[in-house]
Amino acid sequence: MSEETRSDVYAELAAVGPYGVRPGHALITMVEPHPGHEYAYNRWYEDDHYYAGAMAMPWMYAGRRWVATRDLQLLRYPEKSAVAQPVTAGCYLSTYWVTDGRYDDHMRWTVAINRRLNRDARVYQDRTHVFTAFQDHETTVYRDGAAGPRDFHALDHPYAGLVLEVIDAESAERRAELLEWLRSRHLPKRLAGSPAAMVTVFRPTPLPGDRMTYVKQVEGVDTRLTLLWFLEADPRECWEAYFTGLDGPVGETGLGRVELVAPFVPTVPGTDRYVDRLR
């Protein structure tokens, strides 16, 4: 195929298919750099992979990185987590929005580009994927109704913190019931008067069979829900008042169990801020 023909394909693709702003899908990835590799990992991710392996791809239109310093890691619960073993594992979190209806198109590109990055030795190997999954958007619950940023703004708005919560339904059949309870009862109650402006709720999708071998297949595809709480305050300032005990109400319903509640603060792009506070 000639260079001119390849360029023509881009023009044809731009003219068809969905191109709204709704975050129909997300990539949520929590990673642990291996001890002694924290600085090198951070520089590789920020200087290369965040762009070449994420933001430069079609339909991935917003992204943000978050970090859990050691004091934030020690706030996590439950101690015996089905997501992170130990529960402190995974000090970096990256979140990306993918345009609604463009999941398949994006996945074709991301598998191909990651093969190329690996071939070109542009993938940092001294890291472990603790929790990495593409996810479909289920709902967003807002504290202030129609006022304030929407979910499609969330990764660009300067939020001071984020809480990742992972809940496993008791069964695949009960996940819809759990989602409705969260959306209509639990989340509005917890958001009222809190420093959290919104909660986005996703469900994981299976990774393709031709994924990179260092990324394990997604667990809990039929039962799991992933919640992102976007905070207007540092999580350390509001943790005890608003984020301890999130597992209690969920467990009391009999619908599911909380497997991870983990706070993060945003990284400062282009810097190594917080890297010396991970251990």
PDB file of C-alpha atoms in Angstrom:
ATOM      1  CA  MET A   1       0.000   0.000   0.000  1.00  0.00           C
ATOM      2  CA  SER A   2       1.417   3.390  -0.972  1.00  0.00           C
ATOM      3  CA  GLU A   3       1.831   6.294   1.440  1.00  0.00           C
ATOM      4  CA  GLU A   4      -0.878   8.194  -0.441  1.00  0.00           C
ATOM      5  CA  THR A   5      -3.310   5.292  -0.184  1.00  0.00           C
ATOM      6  CA  ARG A   6      -2.672   4.982   3.562  1.00  0.00           C
ATOM      7  CA  SER A   7      -3.425   8.683   4.019  1.00  0.00           C
ATOM      8  CA  ASP A   8      -6.679   8.293   2.104  1.00  0.00           C
ATOM      9  CA  VAL A   9      -7.812   5.641   4.594  1.00  0.00           C
ATOM     10  CA  TYR A  10      -7.688   8.195   7.415  1.00  0.00           C
ATOM     11  CA  ALA A  11     -10.022  10.504   5.513  1.00  0.00           C
ATOM     12  CA  GLU A  12     -12.482   7.662   4.908  1.00  0.00           C
ATOM     13  CA  LEU A  13     -12.459   6.559   8.555  1.00  0.00           C
ATOM     14  CA  ALA A  14     -13.106  10.069   9.840  1.00  0.00           C
ATOM     15  CA  ALA A  15     -16.327  10.276   7.840  1.00  0.00           C
ATOM     16  CA  VAL A  16     -18.091   7.300   9.433  1.00  0.00           C
ATOM     17  CA  GLY A  17     -19.032   5.939  12.853  1.00  0.00           C
ATOM     18  CA  PRO A  18     -19.758   7.491  16.261  1.00  0.00           C
ATOM     19  CA  TYR A  19     -17.802  10.545  17.362  1.00  0.00           C
ATOM     20  CA  GLY A  20     -19.539  11.854  20.443  1.00  0.00           C
ATOM     21  CA  VAL A  21     -17.909  12.961  23.674  1.00  0.00           C
ATOM     22  CA  ARG A  22     -19.461  10.438  26.050  1.00  0.00           C
ATOM     23  CA  PRO A  23     -16.941   8.148  27.795  1.00  0.00           C
ATOM     24  CA  GLY A  24     -18.532   4.921  26.668  1.00  0.00           C
ATOM     25  CA  HIS A  25     -15.463   2.931  27.635  1.00  0.00           C
ATOM     26  CA  ALA A  26     -12.362   3.280  29.780  1.00  0.00           C
ATOM     27  CA  LEU A  27      -8.955   1.800  30.291  1.00  0.00           C
ATOM     28  CA  ILE A  28      -8.161   1.576  34.004  1.00  0.00           C
ATOM     29  CA  THR A  29      -4.721   0.218  34.807  1.00  0.00           C
ATOM     30  CA  MET A  30      -3.008  -0.049  38.208  1.00  0.00           C
ATOM     31  CA  VAL A  31       0.674  -0.927  38.002  1.00  0.00           C
ATOM     32  CA  GLU A  32       3.497  -1.647  40.448  1.00  0.00           C
ATOM     33  CA  PRO A  33       7.040  -0.767  39.299  1.00  0.00           C
ATOM     34  CA  HIS A  34       9.544  -3.265  40.606  1.00  0.00           C
ATOM     35  CA  PRO A  35      11.667  -2.118  43.574  1.00  0.00           C
ATOM     36  CA  GLY A  36      14.573  -0.011  42.401  1.00  0.00           C
ATOM     37  CA  HIS A  37      12.870   0.838  39.106  1.00  0.00           C
ATOM     38  CA  GLU A  38      10.475   3.531  40.314  1.00  0.00           C
ATOM     39  CA  TYR A  39      12.209   6.516  38.695  1.00  0.00           C
ATOM     40  CA  ALA A  40      12.950   4.753  35.419  1.00  0.00           C
ATOM     41  CA  TYR A  41       9.390   3.464  35.165  1.00  0.00           C
ATOM     42  CA  ASN A  42       7.915   6.881  35.847  1.00  0.00           C
ATOM     43  CA  ARG A  43      10.063   8.563  33.215  1.00  0.00           C
ATOM     44  CA  TRP A  44       9.308   5.869  30.612  1.00  0.00           C
ATOM     45  CA  TYR A  45       5.581   6.107  31.221  1.00  0.00           C
ATOM     46  CA  GLU A  46       5.379   9.895  31.242  1.00  0.00           C
ATOM     47  CA  ASP A  47       7.912  10.597  28.506  1.00  0.00           C
ATOM     48  CA  ASP A  48       6.879   7.889  26.072  1.00  0.00           C
ATOM     49  CA  HIS A  49       4.163   5.385  26.887  1.00  0.00           C
ATOM     50  CA  TYR A  50       1.438   7.791  28.021  1.00  0.00           C
ATOM     51  CA  TYR A  51       1.559   9.301  24.559  1.00  0.00           C
ATOM     52  CA  ALA A  52       2.765   6.609  22.147  1.00  0.00           C
ATOM     53  CA  GLY A  53       0.923   3.804  23.949  1.00  0.00           C
ATOM     54  CA  ALA A  54      -2.270   5.668  24.821  1.00  0.00           C
ATOM     55  CA  MET A  55      -3.134   9.261  23.965  1.00  0.00           C
ATOM     56  CA  ALA A  56      -1.908   9.114  20.343  1.00  0.00           C
ATOM     57  CA  MET A  57      -4.359   6.300  19.604  1.00  0.00           C
ATOM     58  CA  PRO A  58      -7.682   6.879  17.837  1.00  0.00           C
ATOM     59  CA  TRP A  59     -10.712   7.370  20.079  1.00  0.00           C
ATOM     60  CA  MET A  60      -8.781   7.512  23.361  1.00  0.00           C
ATOM     61  CA  TYR A  61      -9.556  11.170  23.971  1.00  0.00           C
ATOM     62  CA  ALA A  62      -8.709  11.885  27.637  1.00  0.00           C
ATOM     63  CA  GLY A  63      -6.276  10.511  30.175  1.00  0.00           C
ATOM     64  CA  ARG A  64      -4.816  11.113  33.604  1.00  0.00           C
ATOM     65  CA  ARG A  65      -2.258   9.457  35.855  1.00  0.00           C
ATOM     66  CA  TRP A  66      -2.578   9.072  39.612  1.00  0.00           C
ATOM     67  CA  VAL A  67      -0.153   7.955  42.318  1.00  0.00           C
ATOM     68  CA  ALA A  68      -0.457   6.414  45.779  1.00  0.00           C
ATOM     69  CA  THR A  69       2.377   7.372  48.101  1.00  0.00           C
ATOM     70  CA  ARG A  70       3.093   4.988  50.962  1.00  0.00           C
ATOM     71  CA  ASP A  71       0.784   6.797  53.382  1.00  0.00           C
ATOM     72  CA  LEU A  72      -2.061   6.534  50.868  1.00  0.00           C
ATOM     73  CA  GLN A  73      -1.330   2.858  50.241  1.00  0.00           C
ATOM     74  CA  LEU A  74      -1.694   2.181  53.967  1.00  0.00           C
ATOM     75  CA  LEU A  75      -5.246   3.578  53.929  1.00  0.00           C
ATOM     76  CA  ARG A  76      -6.453   0.872  51.538  1.00  0.00           C
ATOM     77  CA  TYR A  77      -8.829  -1.902  52.478  1.00  0.00           C
ATOM     78  CA  PRO A  78      -9.829  -4.703  52.804  1.00  0.00           C
ATOM     79  CA  GLU A  79      -6.535  -6.232  53.854  1.00  0.00           C
ATOM     80  CA  LYS A  80      -7.381  -9.467  52.028  1.00  0.00           C
ATOM     81  CA  SER A  81      -8.254  -8.083  48.603  1.00  0.00           C
ATOM     82  CA  ALA A  82      -9.187 -10.107  45.525  1.00  0.00           C
ATOM     83  CA  VAL A  83      -7.726  -7.280  43.433  1.00  0.00           C
ATOM     84  CA  ALA A  84      -4.316  -6.495  44.954  1.00  0.00           C
ATOM     85  CA  GLN A  85      -2.077  -8.902  46.866  1.00  0.00           C
ATOM     86  CA  PRO A  86      -0.838  -7.370  49.062  1.00  0.00           C
ATOM     87  CA  VAL A  87      -3.467  -4.662  49.172  1.00  0.00           C
ATOM     88  CA  THR A  88      -0.718  -1.995  48.941  1.00  0.00           C
ATOM     89  CA  ALA A  89       0.425  -3.243  45.518  1.00  0.00           C
ATOM     90  CA  GLY A  90      -0.110  -0.925  42.577  1.00  0.00           C
ATOM     91  CA  CYS A  91       1.174   2.553  43.350  1.00  0.00           C
ATOM     92  CA  TYR A  92       0.396   4.074  39.926  1.00  0.00           C
ATOM     93  CA  LEU A  93      -3.048   4.275  38.352  1.00  0.00           C
ATOM     94  CA  SER A  94      -3.775   5.454  34.818  1.00  0.00           C
ATOM     95  CA  THR A  95      -7.290   6.233  33.613  1.00  0.00           C
ATOM     96  CA  TYR A  96      -8.382   6.865  30.028  1.00  0.00           C
ATOM     97  CA  TRP A  97     -11.703   7.588  28.332  1.00  0.00           C
ATOM     98  CA  VAL A  98     -12.602   5.957  24.990  1.00  0.00           C
ATOM     99  CA  THR A  99     -15.370   7.353  22.782  1.00  0.00           C
ATOM    100  CA  ASP A 100     -18.687   5.537  23.103  1.00  0.00           C
ATOM    101  CA  GLY A 101     -19.151   3.018  20.306  1.00  0.00           C
ATOM    102  CA  ARG A 102     -15.459   2.949  19.356  1.00  0.00           C
ATOM    103  CA  TYR A 103     -14.245   0.140  21.590  1.00  0.00           C
ATOM    104  CA  ASP A 104     -13.639  -2.397  18.817  1.00  0.00           C
ATOM    105  CA  ASP A 105     -11.901   0.162  16.619  1.00  0.00           C
ATOM    106  CA  HIS A 106      -9.656   1.244  19.471  1.00  0.00           C
ATOM    107  CA  MET A 107      -8.810  -2.328  20.461  1.00  0.00           C
ATOM    108  CA  ARG A 108      -7.676  -3.185  16.935  1.00  0.00           C
ATOM    109  CA  TRP A 109      -5.272  -0.244  17.072  1.00  0.00           C
ATOM    110  CA  THR A 110      -4.017  -0.777  20.628  1.00  0.00           C
ATOM    111  CA  VAL A 111      -3.113  -4.433  20.055  1.00  0.00           C
ATOM    112  CA  ALA A 112      -1.237  -3.519  16.876  1.00  0.00           C
ATOM    113  CA  ILE A 113       0.636  -0.568  18.385  1.00  0.00           C
ATOM    114  CA  ASN A 114       1.663  -2.546  21.452  1.00  0.00           C
ATOM    115  CA  ARG A 115       3.095  -5.258  19.243  1.00  0.00           C
ATOM    116  CA  ARG A 116       5.101  -2.560  17.473  1.00  0.00           C
ATOM    117  CA  LEU A 117       6.244  -0.963  20.729  1.00  0.00           C
ATOM    118  CA  ASN A 118       7.431  -4.330  21.995  1.00  0.00           C
ATOM    119  CA  ARG A 119       9.245  -5.053  18.772  1.00  0.00           C
ATOM    120  CA  ASP A 120      10.948  -1.663  18.984  1.00  0.00           C
ATOM    121  CA  ALA A 121      11.955  -2.213  22.651  1.00  0.00           C
ATOM    122  CA  ARG A 122       9.770   0.657  23.857  1.00  0.00           C
ATOM    123  CA  VAL A 123       7.982  -1.261  26.617  1.00  0.00           C
ATOM    124  CA  TYR A 124       9.379  -1.111  30.153  1.00  0.00           C
ATOM    125  CA  GLN A 125       9.386  -4.636  31.535  1.00  0.00           C
ATOM    126  CA  ASP A 126      10.256  -4.102  35.219  1.00  0.00           C
ATOM    127  CA  ARG A 127       6.684  -3.622  36.345  1.00  0.00           C
ATOM    128  CA  THR A 128       3.652  -5.728  37.290  1.00  0.00           C
ATOM    129  CA  HIS A 129       0.077  -5.144  36.163  1.00  0.00           C
ATOM    130  CA  VAL A 130      -1.978  -5.433  39.345  1.00  0.00           C
ATOM    131  CA  PHE A 131      -5.351  -4.429  37.911  1.00  0.00           C
ATOM    132  CA  THR A 132      -5.613  -3.651  34.198  1.00  0.00           C
ATOM    133  CA  ALA A 133      -8.883  -3.765  32.283  1.00  0.00           C
ATOM    134  CA  PHE A 134     -10.794  -2.074  29.538  1.00  0.00           C
ATOM    135  CA  GLN A 135     -14.240  -1.297  30.868  1.00  0.00           C
ATOM    136  CA  ASP A 136     -17.697  -0.327  29.616  1.00  0.00           C
ATOM    137  CA  HIS A 137     -19.388   2.683  31.196  1.00  0.00           C
ATOM    138  CA  GLU A 138     -22.538   1.841  33.147  1.00  0.00           C
ATOM    139  CA  THR A 139     -23.521   5.081  34.897  1.00  0.00           C
ATOM    140  CA  THR A 140     -22.279   8.300  36.437  1.00  0.00           C
ATOM    141  CA  VAL A 141     -23.760   9.695  39.648  1.00  0.00           C
ATOM    142  CA  TYR A 142     -23.246  13.404  40.398  1.00  0.00           C
ATOM    143  CA  ARG A 143     -23.267  15.126  43.753  1.00  0.00           C
ATOM    144  CA  ASP A 144     -24.622  18.410  42.408  1.00  0.00           C
ATOM    145  CA  GLY A 145     -26.958  17.296  39.673  1.00  0.00           C
ATOM    146  CA  ALA A 146     -26.588  19.333  36.482  1.00  0.00           C
ATOM    147  CA  ALA A 147     -24.045  21.749  37.983  1.00  0.00           C
ATOM    148  CA  GLY A 148     -20.307  21.325  37.559  1.00  0.00           C
ATOM    149  CA  PRO A 149     -18.095  19.241  35.279  1.00  0.00           C
ATOM    150  CA  ARG A 150     -19.555  16.217  33.493  1.00  0.00           C
ATOM    151  CA  ASP A 151     -17.937  12.792  33.356  1.00  0.00           C
ATOM    152  CA  PHE A 152     -16.352  13.544  29.991  1.00  0.00           C
ATOM    153  CA  HIS A 153     -14.518  16.454  31.687  1.00  0.00           C
ATOM    154  CA  ALA A 154     -13.338  14.366  34.648  1.00  0.00           C
ATOM    155  CA  LEU A 155      -9.849  13.499  33.416  1.00  0.00           C
ATOM    156  CA  ASP A 156      -9.125  17.117  32.398  1.00  0.00           C
ATOM    157  CA  HIS A 157     -10.661  18.893  35.389  1.00  0.00           C
ATOM    158  CA  PRO A 158      -8.044  19.502  38.138  1.00  0.00           C
ATOM    159  CA  TYR A 159      -9.470  17.128  40.736  1.00  0.00           C
ATOM    160  CA  ALA A 160      -7.337  16.831  43.867  1.00  0.00           C
ATOM    161  CA  GLY A 161      -7.734  13.109  44.282  1.00  0.00           C
ATOM    162  CA  LEU A 162      -9.389   9.904  43.171  1.00  0.00           C
ATOM    163  CA  VAL A 163     -10.617   6.809  44.979  1.00  0.00           C
ATOM    164  CA  LEU A 164     -10.694   3.509  43.131  1.00  0.00           C
ATOM    165  CA  GLU A 165     -13.340   1.125  44.463  1.00  0.00           C
ATOM    166  CA  VAL A 166     -13.852  -2.392  43.144  1.00  0.00           C
ATOM    167  CA  ILE A 167     -16.968  -4.364  44.055  1.00  0.00           C
ATOM    168  CA  ASP A 168     -17.730  -7.985  43.198  1.00  0.00           C
ATOM    169  CA  ALA A 169     -21.379  -8.968  42.957  1.00  0.00           C
ATOM    170  CA  GLU A 170     -22.426 -12.203  44.639  1.00  0.00           C
ATOM    171  CA  SER A 171     -23.267 -13.631  41.214  1.00  0.00           C
ATOM    172  CA  ALA A 172     -23.501 -12.575  37.591  1.00  0.00           C
ATOM    173  CA  GLU A 173     -27.273 -12.566  37.906  1.00  0.00           C
ATOM    174  CA  ARG A 174     -27.167 -10.071  40.792  1.00  0.00           C
ATOM    175  CA  ARG A 175     -24.790  -7.545  39.275  1.00  0.00           C
ATOM    176  CA  ALA A 176     -27.616  -5.583  37.639  1.00  0.00           C
ATOM    177  CA  GLU A 177     -29.404  -5.401  41.001  1.00  0.00           C
ATOM    178  CA  LEU A 178     -26.186  -4.242  42.687  1.00  0.00           C
ATOM    179  CA  LEU A 179     -25.677  -1.582  40.023  1.00  0.00           C
ATOM    180  CA  GLU A 180     -29.199  -0.243  40.473  1.00  0.00           C
ATOM    181  CA  TRP A 181     -28.775  -0.088  44.256  1.00  0.00           C
ATOM    182  CA  LEU A 182     -25.520   1.813  43.836  1.00  0.00           C
ATOM    183  CA  ARG A 183     -26.964   4.215  41.274  1.00  0.00           C
ATOM    184  CA  SER A 184     -30.252   5.037  42.953  1.00  0.00           C
ATOM    185  CA  ARG A 185     -29.579   4.656  46.679  1.00  0.00           C
ATOM    186  CA  HIS A 186     -26.032   4.164  47.913  1.00  0.00           C
ATOM    187  CA  LEU A 187     -24.015   6.589  45.798  1.00  0.00           C
ATOM    188  CA  PRO A 188     -26.389   9.592  46.029  1.00  0.00           C
ATOM    189  CA  LYS A 189     -26.393   9.194  49.809  1.00  0.00           C
ATOM    190  CA  ARG A 190     -22.593   8.946  50.082  1.00  0.00           C
ATOM    191  CA  LEU A 191     -22.005  11.834  47.668  1.00  0.00           C
ATOM    192  CA  ALA A 192     -24.305  14.284  49.457  1.00  0.00           C
ATOM    193  CA  GLY A 193     -22.191  16.872  51.256  1.00  0.00           C
ATOM    194  CA  SER A 194     -18.972  15.016  50.463  1.00  0.00           C
ATOM    195  CA  PRO A 195     -15.824  16.261  48.682  1.00  0.00           C
ATOM    196  CA  ALA A 196     -16.537  13.816  45.827  1.00  0.00           C
ATOM    197  CA  ALA A 197     -18.103  15.557  42.837  1.00  0.00           C
ATOM    198  CA  MET A 198     -19.032  12.408  40.952  1.00  0.00           C
ATOM    199  CA  VAL A 199     -18.652   8.657  40.758  1.00  0.00           C
ATOM    200  CA  THR A 200     -18.272   6.900  37.426  1.00  0.00           C
ATOM    201  CA  VAL A 201     -19.195   3.214  37.350  1.00  0.00           C
ATOM    202  CA  PHE A 202     -17.789   0.723  34.842  1.00  0.00           C
ATOM    203  CA  ARG A 203     -17.850  -3.018  34.249  1.00  0.00           C
ATOM    204  CA  PRO A 204     -14.772  -4.827  32.902  1.00  0.00           C
ATOM    205  CA  THR A 205     -14.588  -6.432  29.480  1.00  0.00           C
ATOM    206  CA  PRO A 206     -12.345  -9.367  28.519  1.00  0.00           C
ATOM    207  CA  LEU A 207      -8.982  -8.499  27.026  1.00  0.00           C
ATOM    208  CA  PRO A 208      -8.434  -9.820  23.488  1.00  0.00           C
ATOM    209  CA  GLY A 209      -6.733 -13.171  23.082  1.00  0.00           C
ATOM    210  CA  ASP A 210      -3.848 -11.501  21.250  1.00  0.00           C
ATOM    211  CA  ARG A 211      -3.087  -9.132  24.166  1.00  0.00           C
ATOM    212  CA  MET A 212       0.468  -8.734  25.420  1.00  0.00           C
ATOM    213  CA  THR A 213       1.498 -11.726  27.524  1.00  0.00           C
ATOM    214  CA  TYR A 214       2.578  -9.574  30.499  1.00  0.00           C
ATOM    215  CA  VAL A 215      -1.037  -8.399  30.990  1.00  0.00           C
ATOM    216  CA  LYS A 216      -3.154 -11.103  32.636  1.00  0.00           C
ATOM    217  CA  GLN A 217      -6.699 -11.767  31.514  1.00  0.00           C
ATOM    218  CA  VAL A 218      -9.364  -9.743  33.300  1.00  0.00           C
ATOM    219  CA  GLU A 219     -11.024 -11.360  36.295  1.00  0.00           C
ATOM    220  CA  GLY A 220     -14.646 -10.874  37.331  1.00  0.00           C
ATOM    221  CA  VAL A 221     -15.932  -9.938  33.879  1.00  0.00           C
ATOM    222  CA  ASP A 222     -19.428 -11.150  34.764  1.00  0.00           C
ATOM    223  CA  THR A 223     -19.568  -9.970  38.385  1.00  0.00           C
ATOM    224  CA  ARG A 224     -17.285  -6.960  38.925  1.00  0.00           C
ATOM    225  CA  LEU A 225     -17.996  -3.221  39.010  1.00  0.00           C
ATOM    226  CA  THR A 226     -15.285  -0.547  39.072  1.00  0.00           C
ATOM    227  CA  LEU A 227     -16.031   2.834  40.653  1.00  0.00           C
ATOM    228  CA  LEU A 228     -13.967   6.009  40.298  1.00  0.00           C
ATOM    229  CA  TRP A 229     -14.680   8.715  42.896  1.00  0.00           C
ATOM    230  CA  PHE A 230     -13.408  12.135  41.751  1.00  0.00           C
ATOM    231  CA  LEU A 231     -12.443  14.296  44.727  1.00  0.00           C
ATOM    232  CA  GLU A 232     -12.190  18.048  45.172  1.00  0.00           C
ATOM    233  CA  ALA A 233      -9.963  17.526  48.247  1.00  0.00           C
ATOM    234  CA  ASP A 234      -6.845  15.542  49.029  1.00  0.00           C
ATOM    235  CA  PRO A 235      -8.071  12.070  50.066  1.00  0.00           C
ATOM    236  CA  ARG A 236      -5.989  12.232  53.256  1.00  0.00           C
ATOM    237  CA  GLU A 237      -8.074  15.193  54.430  1.00  0.00           C
ATOM    238  CA  CYS A 238     -11.416  13.432  54.066  1.00  0.00           C
ATOM    239  CA  TRP A 239     -10.649   9.729  54.289  1.00  0.00           C
ATOM    240  CA  GLU A 240     -11.905   8.971  57.776  1.00  0.00           C
ATOM    241  CA  ALA A 241     -15.086  10.995  57.443  1.00  0.00           C
ATOM    242  CA  TYR A 242     -16.177   9.832  53.999  1.00  0.00           C
ATOM    243  CA  PHE A 243     -14.305   6.773  52.768  1.00  0.00           C
ATOM    244  CA  THR A 244     -13.800   4.387  55.658  1.00  0.00           C
ATOM    245  CA  GLY A 245     -16.514   1.777  55.910  1.00  0.00           C
ATOM    246  CA  LEU A 246     -17.649   1.756  52.276  1.00  0.00           C
ATOM    247  CA  ASP A 247     -17.659  -2.027  52.500  1.00  0.00           C
ATOM    248  CA  GLY A 248     -20.242  -2.138  55.279  1.00  0.00           C
ATOM    249  CA  PRO A 249     -23.376  -0.998  53.408  1.00  0.00           C
ATOM    250  CA  VAL A 250     -22.492  -3.126  50.384  1.00  0.00           C
ATOM    251  CA  GLY A 251     -22.056  -6.231  52.492  1.00  0.00           C
ATOM    252  CA  GLU A 252     -25.300  -5.595  54.362  1.00  0.00           C
ATOM    253  CA  THR A 253     -27.302  -5.765  51.120  1.00  0.00           C
ATOM    254  CA  GLY A 254     -26.119  -9.275  50.394  1.00  0.00           C
ATOM    255  CA  LEU A 255     -25.588  -8.189  46.792  1.00  0.00           C
ATOM    256  CA  GLY A 256     -21.797  -8.129  46.786  1.00  0.00           C
ATOM    257  CA  ARG A 257     -18.564  -7.370  48.587  1.00  0.00           C
ATOM    258  CA  VAL A 258     -16.029  -4.585  48.323  1.00  0.00           C
ATOM    259  CA  GLU A 259     -12.658  -5.951  47.212  1.00  0.00           C
ATOM    260  CA  LEU A 260     -10.653  -2.720  47.079  1.00  0.00           C
ATOM    261  CA  VAL A 261     -10.910   0.895  48.213  1.00  0.00           C
ATOM    262  CA  ALA A 262      -7.731   2.770  47.260  1.00  0.00           C
ATOM    263  CA  PRO A 263      -6.983   6.529  47.305  1.00  0.00           C
ATOM    264  CA  PHE A 264      -4.704   8.360  44.868  1.00  0.00           C
ATOM    265  CA  VAL A 265      -3.559  11.900  44.094  1.00  0.00           C
ATOM    266  CA  PRO A 266      -2.770  13.175  40.592  1.00  0.00           C
ATOM    267  CA  THR A 267       0.766  13.001  39.306  1.00  0.00           C
ATOM    268  CA  VAL A 268       2.441  16.196  38.112  1.00  0.00           C
ATOM    269  CA  PRO A 269       3.295  15.534  34.452  1.00  0.00           C
ATOM    270  CA  GLY A 270       6.914  16.002  33.501  1.00  0.00           C
ATOM    271  CA  THR A 271       8.199  15.610  37.065  1.00  0.00           C
ATOM    272  CA  ASP A 272       9.256  12.862  39.449  1.00  0.00           C
ATOM    273  CA  ARG A 273       7.181  14.267  42.285  1.00  0.00           C
ATOM    274  CA  TYR A 274       6.122  11.573  44.763  1.00  0.00           C
ATOM    275  CA  VAL A 275       8.482   8.908  43.353  1.00  0.00           C
ATOM    276  CA  ASP A 276      10.624   9.082  46.493  1.00  0.00           C
ATOM    277  CA  ARG A 277       7.543   8.493  48.670  1.00  0.00           C
ATOM    278  CA  LEU A 278       6.325   5.184  47.230  1.00  0.00           C
ATOM    279  CA  ARG A 279       8.082   2.826  49.679  1.00  0.00           C
TER     280      ARG A 279
END
